[in-house]
CSV table of C-alpha atoms and ligand atoms in Angstrom, one decimal:
chain,number,residue,atom,x,y,z
A,1,UNK,CA,0.0,0.0,0.0
A,2,UNK,CA,1.4,3.4,-0.9
A,3,UNK,CA,2.0,5.6,2.2
A,4,UNK,CA,0.2,8.6,3.4
A,5,UNK,CA,2.8,11.3,2.8
A,6,UNK,CA,1.4,13.6,5.5
A,7,UNK,CA,1.6,10.9,8.3
A,8,UNK,CA,4.3,11.3,11.0
A,9,UNK,CA,7.3,9.1,11.0
A,10,UNK,CA,6.4,5.5,11.8
A,11,UNK,CA,9.2,4.0,14.0
A,12,UNK,CA,8.0,0.5,13.1
A,13,UNK,CA,8.6,0.7,9.4
A,14,UNK,CA,10.9,-1.9,7.9
A,15,UNK,CA,13.8,0.4,7.3
A,16,UNK,CA,13.7,1.7,10.8
A,17,UNK,CA,13.9,-1.9,12.0
A,18,UNK,CA,16.9,-2.6,9.7
A,19,UNK,CA,18.6,0.5,11.1
A,20,UNK,CA,18.0,-0.8,14.7
A,21,UNK,CA,19.4,-4.2,13.7
A,22,UNK,CA,16.1,-5.9,14.4
A,23,UNK,CA,15.9,-7.5,10.9
A,24,UNK,CA,18.8,-8.3,8.6
A,25,UNK,CA,19.9,-6.6,5.5
A,26,UNK,CA,22.6,-7.3,2.9
A,27,UNK,CA,24.6,-4.1,3.6
A,28,UNK,CA,26.8,-2.7,0.9
A,29,UNK,CA,27.9,0.6,2.5
A,30,UNK,CA,27.5,2.4,5.8
A,31,UNK,CA,28.7,5.7,7.2
A,32,UNK,CA,27.7,8.1,9.9
A,33,UNK,CA,24.6,9.3,8.1
A,34,UNK,CA,23.6,6.7,5.5
A,35,UNK,CA,23.1,3.0,4.9
A,36,UNK,CA,22.9,1.1,1.6
A,37,UNK,CA,21.7,-2.5,1.2
A,38,UNK,CA,20.4,-4.8,-1.5
A,39,UNK,CA,16.6,-4.6,-2.2
A,40,UNK,CA,14.9,-7.8,-1.1
A,41,UNK,CA,12.9,-8.0,-4.4
A,42,UNK,CA,15.3,-6.8,-7.1
A,43,UNK,CA,13.9,-5.3,-10.2
A,44,UNK,CA,17.3,-5.2,-12.0
A,45,UNK,CA,20.6,-7.1,-11.8
A,46,UNK,CA,21.7,-4.4,-9.4
A,47,UNK,CA,19.0,-3.0,-7.1
A,48,UNK,CA,20.3,-1.2,-4.0
A,49,UNK,CA,18.5,1.1,-1.6
A,50,UNK,CA,20.3,4.0,0.1
A,51,UNK,CA,18.7,5.4,3.2
A,52,UNK,CA,19.5,8.2,5.6
A,53,UNK,CA,20.0,7.1,9.2
A,54,UNK,CA,17.8,9.9,10.4
A,55,UNK,CA,14.0,9.5,10.8
A,56,UNK,CA,12.7,11.0,7.5
A,57,UNK,CA,9.5,9.8,5.9
A,58,UNK,CA,10.2,10.9,2.4
A,59,UNK,CA,12.3,13.0,0.0
A,60,UNK,CA,9.9,15.8,0.7
A,61,UNK,CA,10.6,15.5,4.5
A,62,UNK,CA,14.3,15.1,4.1
A,63,UNK,CA,14.8,18.0,1.7
A,64,UNK,CA,12.9,20.2,4.1
A,65,UNK,CA,14.3,19.1,7.5
A,66,UNK,CA,17.7,17.4,7.1
A,67,UNK,CA,20.9,19.2,8.0
A,68,UNK,CA,23.4,20.3,5.4
A,69,UNK,CA,25.7,17.5,6.7
A,70,UNK,CA,23.1,14.8,6.3
A,71,UNK,CA,22.1,16.0,2.8
A,72,UNK,CA,25.7,16.2,1.7
A,73,UNK,CA,26.6,12.8,3.2
A,74,UNK,CA,23.5,11.2,1.6
A,75,UNK,CA,24.2,12.5,-1.9
A,76,UNK,CA,27.9,11.4,-1.6
A,77,UNK,CA,26.8,8.0,-0.3
A,78,UNK,CA,24.5,7.4,-3.3
A,79,UNK,CA,27.3,8.3,-5.8
A,80,UNK,CA,29.8,6.3,-3.9
A,81,UNK,CA,27.7,3.1,-3.8
A,82,UNK,CA,26.9,3.4,-7.6
A,83,UNK,CA,30.7,3.8,-8.3
A,84,UNK,CA,31.6,1.0,-6.0
A,85,UNK,CA,29.2,-1.3,-7.9
A,86,UNK,CA,30.9,-0.5,-11.2
A,87,UNK,CA,27.9,1.4,-12.5
A,88,UNK,CA,29.3,4.8,-13.3
A,89,UNK,CA,30.5,3.9,-16.8
A,90,UNK,CA,27.7,1.7,-18.1
A,91,UNK,CA,25.3,3.9,-16.3
A,92,UNK,CA,22.5,3.5,-13.9
A,93,UNK,CA,19.2,4.9,-12.8
A,94,UNK,CA,18.2,6.6,-9.5
A,95,UNK,CA,14.5,6.5,-8.4
A,96,UNK,CA,12.8,8.0,-5.4
A,97,UNK,CA,9.1,7.3,-5.0
A,98,UNK,CA,7.4,10.0,-2.9
A,99,UNK,CA,4.0,9.5,-1.3
A,100,UNK,CA,0.9,7.9,-2.8
A,101,UNK,CA,1.1,9.1,-6.4
A,102,UNK,CA,4.8,8.3,-6.4
A,103,UNK,CA,4.1,4.7,-5.3
A,104,UNK,CA,6.1,4.9,-2.1
A,105,UNK,CA,5.5,1.9,0.1
A,106,UNK,CA,8.1,2.2,2.9
A,107,UNK,CA,7.7,5.4,4.9
A,108,UNK,CA,11.5,6.0,5.3
A,109,UNK,CA,13.3,7.9,2.5
A,110,UNK,CA,15.1,5.6,0.2
A,111,UNK,CA,16.9,6.1,-3.1
A,112,UNK,CA,16.7,3.1,-5.5
A,113,UNK,CA,19.9,2.4,-7.5
A,114,UNK,CA,19.1,0.3,-10.6
A,115,UNK,CA,21.8,-1.0,-12.9
A,116,UNK,CA,23.4,-4.0,-14.6
A,117,UNK,CA,21.3,-3.9,-17.8
A,118,UNK,CA,19.8,-1.4,-20.2
A,119,UNK,CA,16.9,-0.2,-18.2
A,120,UNK,CA,14.5,0.9,-21.0
A,121,UNK,CA,12.0,3.8,-20.9
A,122,UNK,CA,11.7,5.8,-17.8
A,123,UNK,CA,7.9,5.3,-17.3
A,124,UNK,CA,5.2,3.3,-18.8
A,125,UNK,CA,2.4,5.4,-20.3
B,201,AMP,P1,9.1,1.9,-2.6
B,201,AMP,O1,7.9,1.4,-3.4
B,201,AMP,O2,9.9,3.0,-3.3
B,201,AMP,O3,8.7,2.4,-1.2
B,201,AMP,O4,10.1,0.8,-2.4
B,201,AMP,C1,10.2,-0.1,-1.3
B,201,AMP,C2,11.3,-1.1,-1.6
B,201,AMP,O5,11.7,-1.7,-0.4
B,201,AMP,C3,10.8,-2.2,-2.6
B,201,AMP,O6,11.6,-2.3,-3.7
B,201,AMP,C4,10.9,-3.5,-1.7
B,201,AMP,O7,11.3,-4.6,-2.4
B,201,AMP,C5,12.0,-3.1,-0.7
B,201,AMP,N1,12.0,-3.8,0.6
B,201,AMP,C6,10.9,-4.0,1.4
B,201,AMP,N2,11.3,-4.7,2.5
B,201,AMP,C7,12.7,-4.8,2.4
B,201,AMP,C8,13.7,-5.5,3.2
B,201,AMP,N3,13.4,-6.0,4.4
B,201,AMP,N4,15.0,-5.4,2.8
B,201,AMP,C9,15.3,-4.9,1.6
B,201,AMP,N5,14.4,-4.3,0.8
B,201,AMP,C10,13.1,-4.3,1.2
């Protein structure tokens, strides 16, 4: 079910539970502000999620409330993970679903990194 973008942060969401170590994740990168792990249901040969460690519901929430340090670290982390997976040269796609119309299902900001094949058109019509 897509999330309600106006709802407050839900501490029981699956990515909050991963951050607390309550459920496992296949981590590929971690720093003070960010965590990256493989998507459990990959939609491409490489499908990694990058999340901030802070409690942000969505891109909308993060871009409004996060500190400069968190934002800088998060952007750096996404780029670093893509490069570390060998995706910079063949290319890759970043996707952030926001709220109900965006199809966001987990109410903790995450950037999808897709790669490993030609990804085709951006959206179906
Ligand atoms: P979105 O629709 O943008 O909210 O994407 C949520 C993503 O989280 C989906 O691609 C799911 O496959 C992924 N996901 C859900 N639970 C887990 C989990 N426990 N570990 C890794 N990825 C997950």
